[in-house]
Amino acid sequence: MNTYFIKRFIAMIITLWLIISGTFFLMHSVPGSPFNEERTTNEAIQKNLEAYYHLDEPLLVQYGNYLSALLHLDLGPSIKKSSQTVNEMLGRGFPVSFELGFYTLILAVISGLTLGIIAALRHNRIIDYLSMSIAVLGISIPNFVMATFLIEQLAVNFPLFPVATWTSPKHMVLPILALATGPMAIIARLTRSSMLEVLTQDYIRTAKSKGLSPVKIVFKHALRNALLPVVTVLGSLAASILTGTFVIEKIFAIPGMGKYFVDSINNRDFPVIMGTTVFYSAILILMLFLVDSAYGVLDPRIKLHKKEAK
Amino acid sequence: MELRKQEEQNISPGIPDEWFVPKVQNQSEAEAVVRPSLSYWKDSWYRLLKNKLAIAGMAFLILLALFAIFGPIISPHSVETQKLTSQNLPPSGEYWFGTDDLGRDVFTRTAYGARISLFVGLVAALIDFIIGVVYGGFAGYKGGKTDNLMMRFVEILYGLPYLLVVILVMVVIGPGLTTIILALSITGWVGMARIVRGQVLQIKNYEFVLASKTFGTKTGRIIRKNLLPNTMGPIIVQMTLTIPSAIFAEAFLSFIGLGIQAPHASWGVMANDGLSTILSGYWWRLFFPTLFISLTMFAFNVLGDGLQDALDPKLRR
């Protein structure tokens, strides 16, 4: 078990390092410096600016500096917003994005599980078809389309919710709904198929013949086993929610990380692009790692198998 | 004793012995009951035909392809011609899907968007297919250390956040159709490679492969003739699911301004333009591109689901 964790941990570090290096060298191979557009700078000022941001040093030295700064969790200063560091920007944006992502994940998991369980229990009946149609629709409609649809219906045609910003719980409804439909649909489909498989198992029949109540059978015996495949996709779902926040934050004008990220791309603000990429990747890779570990903890068979293999 | 003998002679009292005639086995009759033996592909095809939703999806995709090819031809308006006298006109006999803020015909632009989406989806799936099959097939067939090393690399790539990589590549190389496809292919083949490798690993131990090896067949031929045809099912399913995700990625990138650039038409670009005028009530500018994105993704998804059910050998009767 320990060797497994260590192996996964090393793989995680390597992936992270690859992302950091890849991002760094990609960013520095982009033609055009971030100071190019400013009309007022003359050559001397430009030189000074480059020296200030260490852009005049050899690439490998810059790379070394960047890595050692990263070890101290320092992501460097922003070039475009000169008084701010990337850390400050992330510190401001991350809580908002986290809130959005967290609520979205909760909503997606709860509603997805409910839909999936109901569909499995009413297999091949109208409710099953209905909830699976909802699920396929949810997978097919991109989140930005969902967002525009929700704005058009619930904010413009029927002004129930505000169109933009992130100030009160009422403001959070539309962005969370828009972001949650896709993951919800994926969870619903997975839950349904794994529930259907589990419900045909012998131990479920045993539980039924023992006379257990249907509620107990579903929640205690079936769901626990049906959840395992759902847990495995949580990592990649978190990834899709995270990338989804870029566009959702842009549409709803939410001051989160995604907005900084998209802005920094348009501004060619390299330290911010790199910092956000590294930060996002670190979160994602950590999520994948946690999910893998949780999987081992949740499923006793996996632990057993690993011990036997040793 | 007497009674027993009698019982042995006449098993069921009341029924004459002549009625008990041994049945002559007739080969042709026995075969007649069984349905005609079908090849794997025919069988799967019939099973797919039964899935109405999947067939509807397929029909829509065929129509969409026709729309993409012939739409711009039958339309009286060109994609990029701006006509400032006819801005933001609602759908009518003249402009079937209305016009946008520069007086461009939304119908023609939607058809062009269909071209781009289908092109991106198909090319991305094709590249994934080629790289994934070669890489995964080789790793699975070689096995051992080669496989271990090759799959380590895949695992690391698999951990990369896909859209983030795509965005980075777009930033570096600059937006455009080729960069979208390139960016999608960098990480896209990984899923395919994993599937092919898993299948090959399983199939290569079957007897017919061993037989082929004993005859001295070359590795490349074994992979091409024995292994790949037997992994085709999962490969096709994976491809039908790659296409909508590539189409989504293109629309997503174009929507946030990193994909197809104006004046070219793409559903993502049109949706983004349409969103900014939503308060003015020009619903057709947002409605048609988003409708087409969603319908296309829906069609590919239900077709992929149907194929998955139809091609899964576990479900074969």
XYZ file of C-alpha atoms in Angstrom:
627
model
C 0.000 0.000 0.000
C 2.782 2.408 0.954
C 4.795 1.712 -2.175
C 1.684 2.463 -4.193
C 1.283 5.844 -2.538
C 4.945 6.652 -2.976
C 4.813 5.686 -6.648
C 1.751 7.827 -7.234
C 3.323 10.681 -5.312
C 6.475 10.579 -7.431
C 4.396 10.451 -10.616
C 2.485 13.465 -9.327
C 5.666 15.459 -8.724
C 7.029 14.541 -12.168
C 3.779 15.582 -13.858
C 3.826 18.866 -12.001
C 7.450 19.497 -12.912
C 6.705 18.716 -16.564
C 3.849 21.188 -16.536
C 5.971 23.891 -14.905
C 8.840 23.393 -17.337
C 6.552 23.041 -20.334
C 4.677 26.194 -19.426
C 7.882 28.098 -18.731
C 9.600 27.288 -22.012
C 6.407 27.638 -24.025
C 5.815 31.086 -22.554
C 9.345 32.207 -23.262
C 9.229 30.996 -26.847
C 6.317 33.299 -27.627
C 7.418 35.990 -30.049
C 6.863 39.483 -28.720
C 7.654 40.850 -25.283
C 4.947 41.984 -22.888
C 6.338 45.529 -23.127
C 5.959 45.793 -26.870
C 2.627 47.544 -26.969
C 3.430 50.459 -24.739
C 4.094 53.406 -26.968
C 5.739 55.651 -24.422
C 8.636 53.423 -23.495
C 11.923 54.173 -25.125
C 14.721 51.676 -25.360
C 16.380 52.571 -22.100
C 13.155 52.216 -20.153
C 12.436 48.946 -21.869
C 15.905 47.681 -20.908
C 15.337 48.720 -17.327
C 11.970 47.030 -17.266
C 13.437 43.833 -18.643
C 16.199 43.977 -16.083
C 13.682 44.557 -13.310
C 11.755 41.446 -14.297
C 14.989 39.521 -15.012
C 13.938 39.039 -18.612
C 17.442 39.945 -19.840
C 19.137 36.990 -18.189
C 19.791 33.716 -20.019
C 16.762 31.467 -20.254
C 18.182 28.719 -18.084
C 19.029 31.176 -15.302
C 15.481 32.508 -15.454
C 14.219 28.939 -15.309
C 16.339 28.187 -12.237
C 15.186 31.367 -10.546
C 11.585 30.545 -11.295
C 11.869 27.024 -9.900
C 13.578 28.146 -6.714
C 10.994 30.877 -6.218
C 8.272 28.295 -6.740
C 9.726 26.176 -3.973
C 9.069 29.135 -1.710
C 5.563 29.326 -3.187
C 6.404 32.649 -4.789
C 4.828 33.006 -8.220
C 6.452 36.321 -9.046
C 5.103 39.776 -9.895
C 2.554 40.612 -12.534
C 3.956 42.500 -15.485
C 0.817 44.295 -16.573
C -0.550 45.202 -13.170
C 2.746 46.408 -11.835
C 1.872 46.824 -8.195
C 0.508 43.295 -7.787
C 2.094 39.909 -7.393
C 0.620 36.766 -8.860
C 0.199 35.456 -5.334
C -2.000 38.420 -4.447
C -4.124 37.957 -7.547
C -4.604 34.263 -6.857
C -5.276 35.031 -3.210
C -8.107 37.296 -4.281
C -9.456 35.182 -7.123
C -9.122 31.718 -5.704
C -11.659 31.955 -2.846
C -14.312 33.107 -5.304
C -13.496 30.395 -7.842
C -13.298 27.831 -5.086
C -16.722 28.834 -3.811
C -18.161 28.554 -7.318
C -16.476 25.232 -7.995
C -17.287 23.771 -4.603
C -21.005 24.548 -4.707
C -21.113 23.322 -8.282
C -19.528 20.031 -7.335
C -21.900 19.577 -4.396
C -24.941 20.323 -6.535
C -23.696 18.074 -9.343
C -22.994 15.162 -7.015
C -26.265 15.357 -5.100
C -28.543 15.857 -8.098
C -26.570 13.422 -10.253
C -26.738 10.680 -7.638
C -30.450 11.259 -7.101
C -31.234 11.129 -10.811
C -29.071 8.044 -11.314
C -30.506 6.112 -8.381
C -34.093 6.888 -9.349
C -33.410 5.881 -12.944
C -31.822 2.601 -11.872
C -34.636 1.724 -9.490
C -37.234 2.451 -12.173
C -35.243 0.743 -14.892
C -36.891 0.896 -18.358
C -39.813 2.914 -17.111
C -40.772 6.429 -18.009
C -38.804 7.987 -15.144
C -35.698 6.128 -16.283
C -36.032 7.374 -19.860
C -36.843 10.857 -18.644
C -33.858 11.199 -16.364
C -31.496 9.672 -18.912
C -32.759 12.082 -21.577
C -32.022 14.903 -19.166
C -28.576 13.426 -18.631
C -27.729 13.127 -22.334
C -28.970 16.665 -22.851
C -26.816 17.827 -19.956
C -23.754 16.219 -21.483
C -24.513 17.615 -24.921
C -25.160 21.217 -24.011
C -21.848 23.038 -23.469
C -21.680 25.039 -20.245
C -21.400 28.379 -22.012
C -24.522 27.584 -24.031
C -26.295 26.611 -20.822
C -25.163 29.875 -19.252
C -26.467 31.965 -22.129
C -29.731 30.049 -22.115
C -30.180 30.580 -18.378
C -29.416 34.273 -18.693
C -31.856 34.640 -21.535
C -34.674 32.801 -19.759
C -34.223 33.497 -16.054
C -32.581 36.899 -16.123
C -33.844 38.661 -19.256
C -37.220 37.160 -20.125
C -38.226 36.456 -16.527
C -36.001 38.637 -14.345
C -35.830 36.239 -11.408
C -32.072 36.354 -10.943
C -29.403 39.009 -11.520
C -27.375 38.684 -14.726
C -23.882 39.077 -13.384
C -21.372 39.538 -10.534
C -20.877 37.583 -7.336
C -22.221 39.440 -4.355
C -25.182 37.630 -2.838
C -26.469 34.039 -2.844
C -29.003 35.109 -5.450
C -26.150 36.008 -7.779
C -24.688 32.550 -7.410
C -27.704 30.606 -8.646
C -27.297 30.977 -12.407
C -23.517 30.421 -12.646
C -23.690 27.355 -10.420
C -26.621 25.923 -12.377
C -24.866 26.522 -15.684
C -21.664 24.907 -14.515
C -23.277 21.962 -12.742
C -25.439 20.487 -15.518
C -22.601 18.744 -17.371
C -20.982 17.052 -14.355
C -24.436 16.234 -12.989
C -25.316 14.411 -16.201
C -22.084 12.426 -16.170
C -22.605 11.402 -12.535
C -26.242 10.464 -13.205
C -25.334 8.170 -16.092
C -22.501 6.517 -14.213
C -24.567 6.022 -11.081
C -27.396 4.499 -13.085
C -25.250 1.971 -14.919
C -23.270 0.928 -11.869
C -26.431 0.734 -9.754
C -28.045 -1.485 -12.386
C -25.045 -3.760 -12.278
C -24.935 -3.917 -8.494
C -28.691 -4.509 -8.173
C -28.405 -7.825 -10.017
C -25.775 -9.155 -7.584
C -26.472 -12.083 -5.324
C -25.964 -10.181 -2.077
C -28.752 -7.804 -3.033
C -31.066 -10.766 -3.505
C -29.927 -12.076 -0.132
C -30.637 -8.740 1.471
C -34.088 -8.726 -0.133
C -34.889 -12.235 1.035
C -33.763 -11.334 4.535
C -36.616 -8.865 4.426
C -34.593 -5.690 4.700
C -36.421 -2.515 3.856
C -35.883 -1.221 0.321
C -34.360 1.974 1.699
C -31.761 0.017 3.617
C -30.984 -2.186 0.627
C -30.490 0.757 -1.676
C -28.477 2.971 0.616
C -26.545 0.490 2.687
C -25.877 -2.360 0.289
C -26.281 -1.160 -3.270
C -25.177 2.446 -3.227
C -21.957 1.836 -1.351
C -20.699 -0.412 -4.092
C -22.251 1.554 -6.908
C -20.425 4.678 -5.754
C -16.947 3.404 -6.569
C -16.991 4.170 -10.310
C -18.482 7.562 -9.489
C -15.590 8.350 -7.168
C -13.064 7.584 -9.905
C -14.455 10.261 -12.196
C -14.574 12.938 -9.497
C -11.002 13.946 -10.314
C -11.637 14.531 -13.989
C -14.972 16.154 -13.169
C -13.186 18.616 -10.935
C -10.926 19.335 -13.900
C -13.844 20.044 -16.186
C -15.502 22.231 -13.576
C -12.260 24.122 -13.111
C -11.828 24.823 -16.816
C -15.527 25.547 -16.974
C -15.043 28.347 -14.458
C -12.971 30.304 -17.057
C -15.888 30.764 -19.344
C -18.563 30.957 -16.643
C -16.621 33.631 -14.769
C -16.205 35.521 -18.005
C -19.904 35.362 -18.893
C -21.151 36.276 -15.428
C -18.358 38.785 -14.700
C -17.298 36.923 -11.573
C -13.996 38.159 -10.139
C -12.391 34.727 -9.829
C -9.161 33.127 -10.993
C -10.578 32.181 -14.365
C -11.144 35.820 -15.192
C -7.553 36.693 -14.275
C -6.385 33.770 -16.380
C -8.298 34.773 -19.500
C -7.310 38.419 -19.023
C -3.666 37.520 -18.573
C -3.752 35.493 -21.797
C -5.091 38.447 -23.717
C -2.538 40.754 -22.045
C 0.405 38.390 -22.560
C 1.143 38.755 -18.874
C 3.548 35.814 -18.673
C 4.055 35.525 -14.907
C 0.299 35.506 -14.384
C -0.282 32.936 -17.140
C 2.436 30.710 -15.713
C 1.349 31.213 -12.130
C -2.284 30.403 -12.788
C -1.416 27.415 -14.961
C 0.890 26.000 -12.326
C -1.671 26.660 -9.622
C -4.524 25.079 -11.582
C -2.421 22.061 -12.483
C -1.279 21.589 -8.915
C -4.887 21.586 -7.717
C -5.962 19.177 -10.422
C -3.117 16.756 -9.934
C -3.662 16.841 -6.193
C -7.355 16.100 -6.773
C -6.514 13.118 -8.963
C -4.096 11.866 -6.337
C -6.649 12.244 -3.543
C -9.323 10.507 -5.599
C -7.013 7.595 -6.329
C -6.164 7.324 -2.665
C -9.797 7.597 -1.630
C -10.591 4.829 -4.045
C -8.129 2.547 -2.306
C -9.631 3.404 1.076
C -13.247 3.027 -0.051
C -12.853 -0.312 -1.748
C -11.479 -2.911 0.653
C -10.928 -5.318 -2.243
C -8.239 -3.082 -3.694
C -6.245 -3.003 -0.478
C -6.528 -6.760 -0.157
C -5.412 -7.238 -3.703
C -2.384 -5.042 -3.237
C -1.322 -6.894 -0.108
C -1.643 -10.226 -1.832
C 0.354 -8.990 -4.751
C 3.203 -8.184 -2.399
C -40.849 -59.885 -9.872
C -43.737 -60.320 -12.262
C -44.947 -56.822 -11.708
C -41.564 -55.315 -12.325
C -41.087 -57.111 -15.616
C -44.383 -55.822 -16.807
C -43.443 -52.308 -15.843
C -40.229 -52.521 -17.785
C -41.996 -53.642 -20.901
C -44.640 -51.007 -20.855
C -43.403 -47.813 -19.307
C -46.580 -45.852 -19.440
C -49.668 -47.915 -19.154
C -52.390 -47.088 -21.605
C -50.076 -45.785 -24.314
C -49.070 -48.296 -26.983
C -45.390 -48.997 -27.375
C -45.396 -48.102 -31.084
C -45.842 -44.494 -30.182
C -42.381 -44.398 -28.749
C -40.282 -43.887 -31.863
C -36.739 -42.589 -31.566
C -36.412 -39.207 -33.172
C -34.174 -39.183 -36.196
C -31.754 -36.322 -35.957
C -32.148 -34.098 -38.955
C -29.288 -31.659 -39.371
C -30.997 -29.258 -41.743
C -34.108 -28.994 -39.578
C -32.122 -28.199 -36.478
C -30.312 -25.437 -38.281
C -33.546 -23.954 -39.523
C -34.596 -22.886 -36.041
C -31.398 -20.976 -35.344
C -31.165 -17.521 -36.909
C -28.691 -17.211 -39.763
C -25.178 -16.779 -38.496
C -24.131 -13.142 -38.793
C -20.737 -11.587 -38.818
C -19.834 -9.385 -35.845
C -20.322 -6.207 -37.860
C -23.681 -7.227 -39.328
C -24.898 -8.301 -35.932
C -23.817 -5.030 -34.373
C -25.417 -3.098 -37.209
C -28.774 -4.769 -36.645
C -28.532 -4.047 -32.954
C -27.717 -0.425 -33.677
C -30.726 -0.165 -36.010
C -32.984 -1.105 -33.109
C -31.737 1.877 -31.114
C -34.001 4.622 -32.435
C -32.217 7.451 -30.659
C -28.850 6.466 -32.088
C -30.314 6.218 -35.580
C -31.911 9.630 -35.149
C -28.501 10.966 -34.137
C -26.920 9.397 -37.198
C -29.620 10.841 -39.451
C -29.048 14.278 -37.964
C -25.310 14.025 -38.545
C -25.837 13.068 -42.184
C -28.164 16.054 -42.601
C -25.618 18.254 -40.849
C -22.886 17.103 -43.224
C -25.148 17.916 -46.191
C -25.907 21.287 -44.607
C -22.203 21.972 -44.152
C -21.404 21.027 -47.747
C -24.362 22.530 -49.589
C -25.609 25.206 -47.164
C -23.199 27.925 -48.311
C -23.839 26.955 -51.952
C -27.630 27.174 -51.905
C -27.640 30.311 -49.786
C -27.884 33.512 -51.848
C -25.605 35.344 -49.387
C -21.881 34.952 -48.787
C -20.305 34.386 -45.385
C -18.276 37.509 -44.969
C -20.071 40.119 -47.041
C -21.181 42.897 -44.750
C -24.330 44.739 -45.638
C -24.828 47.682 -43.370
C -28.338 48.342 -44.625
C -29.588 45.045 -43.246
C -28.309 44.881 -39.692
C -29.839 42.568 -37.100
C -32.783 41.532 -39.250
C -34.966 38.767 -37.821
C -35.344 35.497 -39.773
C -37.343 36.006 -42.959
C -37.724 34.681 -46.502
C -34.699 36.719 -47.533
C -32.483 35.850 -44.547
C -33.525 32.407 -43.291
C -31.791 32.666 -39.909
C -31.689 36.481 -39.804
C -28.604 38.701 -39.964
C -26.018 39.878 -37.435
C -24.832 43.365 -36.470
C -22.722 43.663 -39.628
C -25.544 42.518 -41.875
C -24.024 39.112 -42.477
C -26.338 36.201 -43.158
C -26.639 33.964 -40.088
C -27.742 30.933 -42.143
C -24.608 30.949 -44.283
C -22.421 31.562 -41.252
C -24.044 28.710 -39.358
C -23.376 26.402 -42.306
C -19.741 27.536 -42.341
C -19.604 26.910 -38.601
C -20.841 23.385 -39.278
C -17.964 22.917 -41.736
C -15.441 24.041 -39.158
C -16.922 22.006 -36.316
C -17.173 18.816 -38.342
C -13.708 19.342 -39.781
C -12.145 19.895 -36.352
C -13.988 16.919 -34.890
C -13.145 14.504 -37.692
C -9.503 15.517 -38.105
C -8.879 15.479 -34.346
C -10.459 12.027 -34.112
C -8.406 10.790 -37.070
C -5.120 12.026 -35.589
C -6.022 10.544 -32.203
C -6.820 7.305 -33.971
C -3.521 7.106 -35.847
C -1.222 8.054 -32.962
C -3.239 6.215 -30.316
C -3.491 2.978 -32.265
C 0.178 2.898 -33.233
C 1.405 3.827 -29.754
C -1.058 1.730 -27.779
C -0.822 -1.215 -30.149
C 2.954 -1.262 -29.981
C 3.079 -0.908 -26.184
C 0.455 -3.588 -25.649
C 2.048 -5.982 -28.109
C 5.593 -5.585 -26.815
C 4.540 -5.754 -23.187
C 7.089 -5.927 -20.375
C 9.524 -3.078 -19.884
C 8.700 -1.303 -23.139
C 5.036 -1.258 -22.212
C 5.810 -0.114 -18.694
C 7.936 2.781 -19.883
C 5.536 3.833 -22.641
C 2.577 3.742 -20.281
C 4.392 5.772 -17.625
C 4.689 8.510 -20.204
C 1.004 8.170 -21.073
C 0.073 8.337 -17.393
C 1.939 11.594 -16.984
C 0.264 13.074 -20.064
C -3.073 11.765 -18.828
C -2.660 13.801 -15.649
C -2.309 17.033 -17.610
C -5.387 19.223 -17.546
C -6.458 18.948 -21.164
C -8.074 22.311 -21.837
C -5.269 24.085 -19.995
C -2.700 22.531 -22.338
C -4.810 23.473 -25.331
C -5.075 27.052 -24.104
C -1.313 27.288 -23.552
C -0.577 26.033 -27.051
C -3.072 28.496 -28.476
C -1.336 31.313 -26.599
C 2.074 30.331 -27.920
C 1.310 29.490 -31.542
C -1.537 31.925 -31.939
C -5.191 31.263 -32.659
C -6.391 29.506 -35.785
C -7.834 26.315 -37.142
C -4.580 24.368 -37.486
C -3.429 25.299 -33.994
C -6.729 24.132 -32.552
C -6.290 20.736 -34.181
C -2.629 20.571 -33.182
C -3.418 21.522 -29.598
C -6.228 18.983 -29.400
C -3.978 16.235 -30.745
C -1.165 16.807 -28.257
C -3.095 15.260 -25.398
C -6.072 13.746 -27.204
C -4.453 10.506 -28.360
C -3.702 9.403 -24.798
C -7.157 7.989 -24.117
C -7.123 6.056 -27.376
C -3.660 4.658 -26.657
C -4.804 3.387 -23.262
C -7.827 1.626 -24.733
C -5.935 0.021 -27.613
C -3.130 -1.079 -25.331
C -5.537 -2.704 -22.881
C -7.325 -4.567 -25.657
C -4.133 -5.705 -27.363
C -2.696 -6.895 -24.066
C -5.733 -9.112 -23.667
C -6.075 -10.398 -27.207
C -2.431 -11.120 -27.909
C -2.574 -14.150 -25.617
C -5.383 -15.835 -27.562
C -4.641 -19.014 -29.476
C -5.149 -17.642 -32.953
C -2.435 -15.055 -32.378
C -0.117 -17.746 -31.087
C -0.909 -19.820 -34.172
C -0.118 -16.868 -36.360
C 3.166 -16.363 -34.545
C 4.159 -20.003 -34.965
C 3.713 -19.596 -38.699
C 6.343 -16.891 -38.545
C 4.084 -13.935 -39.296
C 5.813 -10.594 -38.876
C 4.903 -8.371 -35.904
C 3.431 -5.581 -38.009
C 1.191 -8.011 -39.839
C 0.003 -9.618 -36.614
C -0.904 -6.231 -35.212
C -2.665 -5.186 -38.392
C -4.436 -8.437 -39.255
C -5.078 -10.147 -35.926
C -5.082 -7.616 -33.137
C -6.527 -4.407 -34.562
C -9.665 -5.855 -36.195
C -10.581 -7.348 -32.848
C -10.164 -4.055 -31.014
C -12.128 -2.075 -33.591
C -15.303 -1.922 -31.474
C -13.882 0.025 -28.534
C -11.813 2.129 -30.942
C -14.888 3.238 -32.871
C -16.739 4.044 -29.663
C -13.795 6.086 -28.430
C -13.702 7.982 -31.731
C -17.393 8.863 -31.635
C -16.819 10.258 -28.160
C -13.645 12.127 -29.169
C -15.438 14.021 -31.919
C -17.964 15.831 -29.686
C -15.287 16.714 -27.163
C -13.144 18.191 -29.956
C -16.147 20.111 -31.276
C -16.831 21.358 -27.763
C -13.195 22.401 -27.318
C -13.243 24.386 -30.574
C -16.489 26.132 -29.649
C -15.193 26.788 -26.131
C -11.912 28.279 -27.360
C -13.620 30.359 -30.015
C -16.109 31.537 -27.428
C -13.417 32.856 -25.082
C -11.619 34.404 -28.040
C -8.743 31.948 -28.409
C -10.042 29.921 -31.323
C -11.276 30.842 -34.758
C -10.872 34.576 -35.295
C -13.215 37.035 -36.952
C -14.213 37.423 -39.744
C -14.327 33.628 -40.011
C -17.502 32.010 -38.777
C -17.536 29.407 -36.045
C -20.364 28.460 -33.743
C -18.339 29.540 -30.723
C -17.559 32.953 -32.228
C -21.187 33.451 -33.249
C -22.435 32.463 -29.795
C -20.061 34.928 -28.180
C -21.197 37.712 -30.539
C -24.813 36.782 -29.966
C -24.443 36.835 -26.185
C -23.354 40.460 -26.151
C -26.558 41.509 -27.899
C -28.867 39.363 -25.839
C -30.392 42.343 -24.077
C -31.321 43.909 -27.410
C -33.574 40.967 -28.194
C -31.729 39.667 -31.285
C -32.395 36.101 -30.129
C -31.660 34.485 -33.506
C -28.013 35.470 -33.344
C -27.540 33.403 -30.209
C -30.192 30.783 -30.851
C -28.988 29.214 -34.103
C -25.301 28.665 -33.300
C -26.031 27.371 -29.791
C -28.828 25.147 -31.099
C -26.478 23.626 -33.641
C -23.668 23.095 -31.129
C -26.012 21.343 -28.728
C -27.749 19.227 -31.376
C -24.440 18.123 -32.874
C -22.988 17.159 -29.515
C -26.236 15.415 -28.653
C -26.239 13.459 -31.919
C -22.638 12.321 -31.479
C -23.263 11.365 -27.862
C -26.358 9.249 -28.526
C -24.668 7.660 -31.540
C -21.638 6.867 -29.388
C -23.858 5.376 -26.687
C -25.718 3.307 -29.267
C -22.466 2.068 -30.801
C -21.149 1.193 -27.377
C -24.187 -0.981 -26.710
C -24.183 -2.449 -30.211
C -20.480 -3.272 -30.338
C -20.077 -4.577 -26.803
C -19.498 -8.325 -27.094
C -20.815 -8.781 -23.560
C -24.288 -7.861 -24.745
C -24.254 -10.267 -27.705
C -26.821 -13.004 -27.563
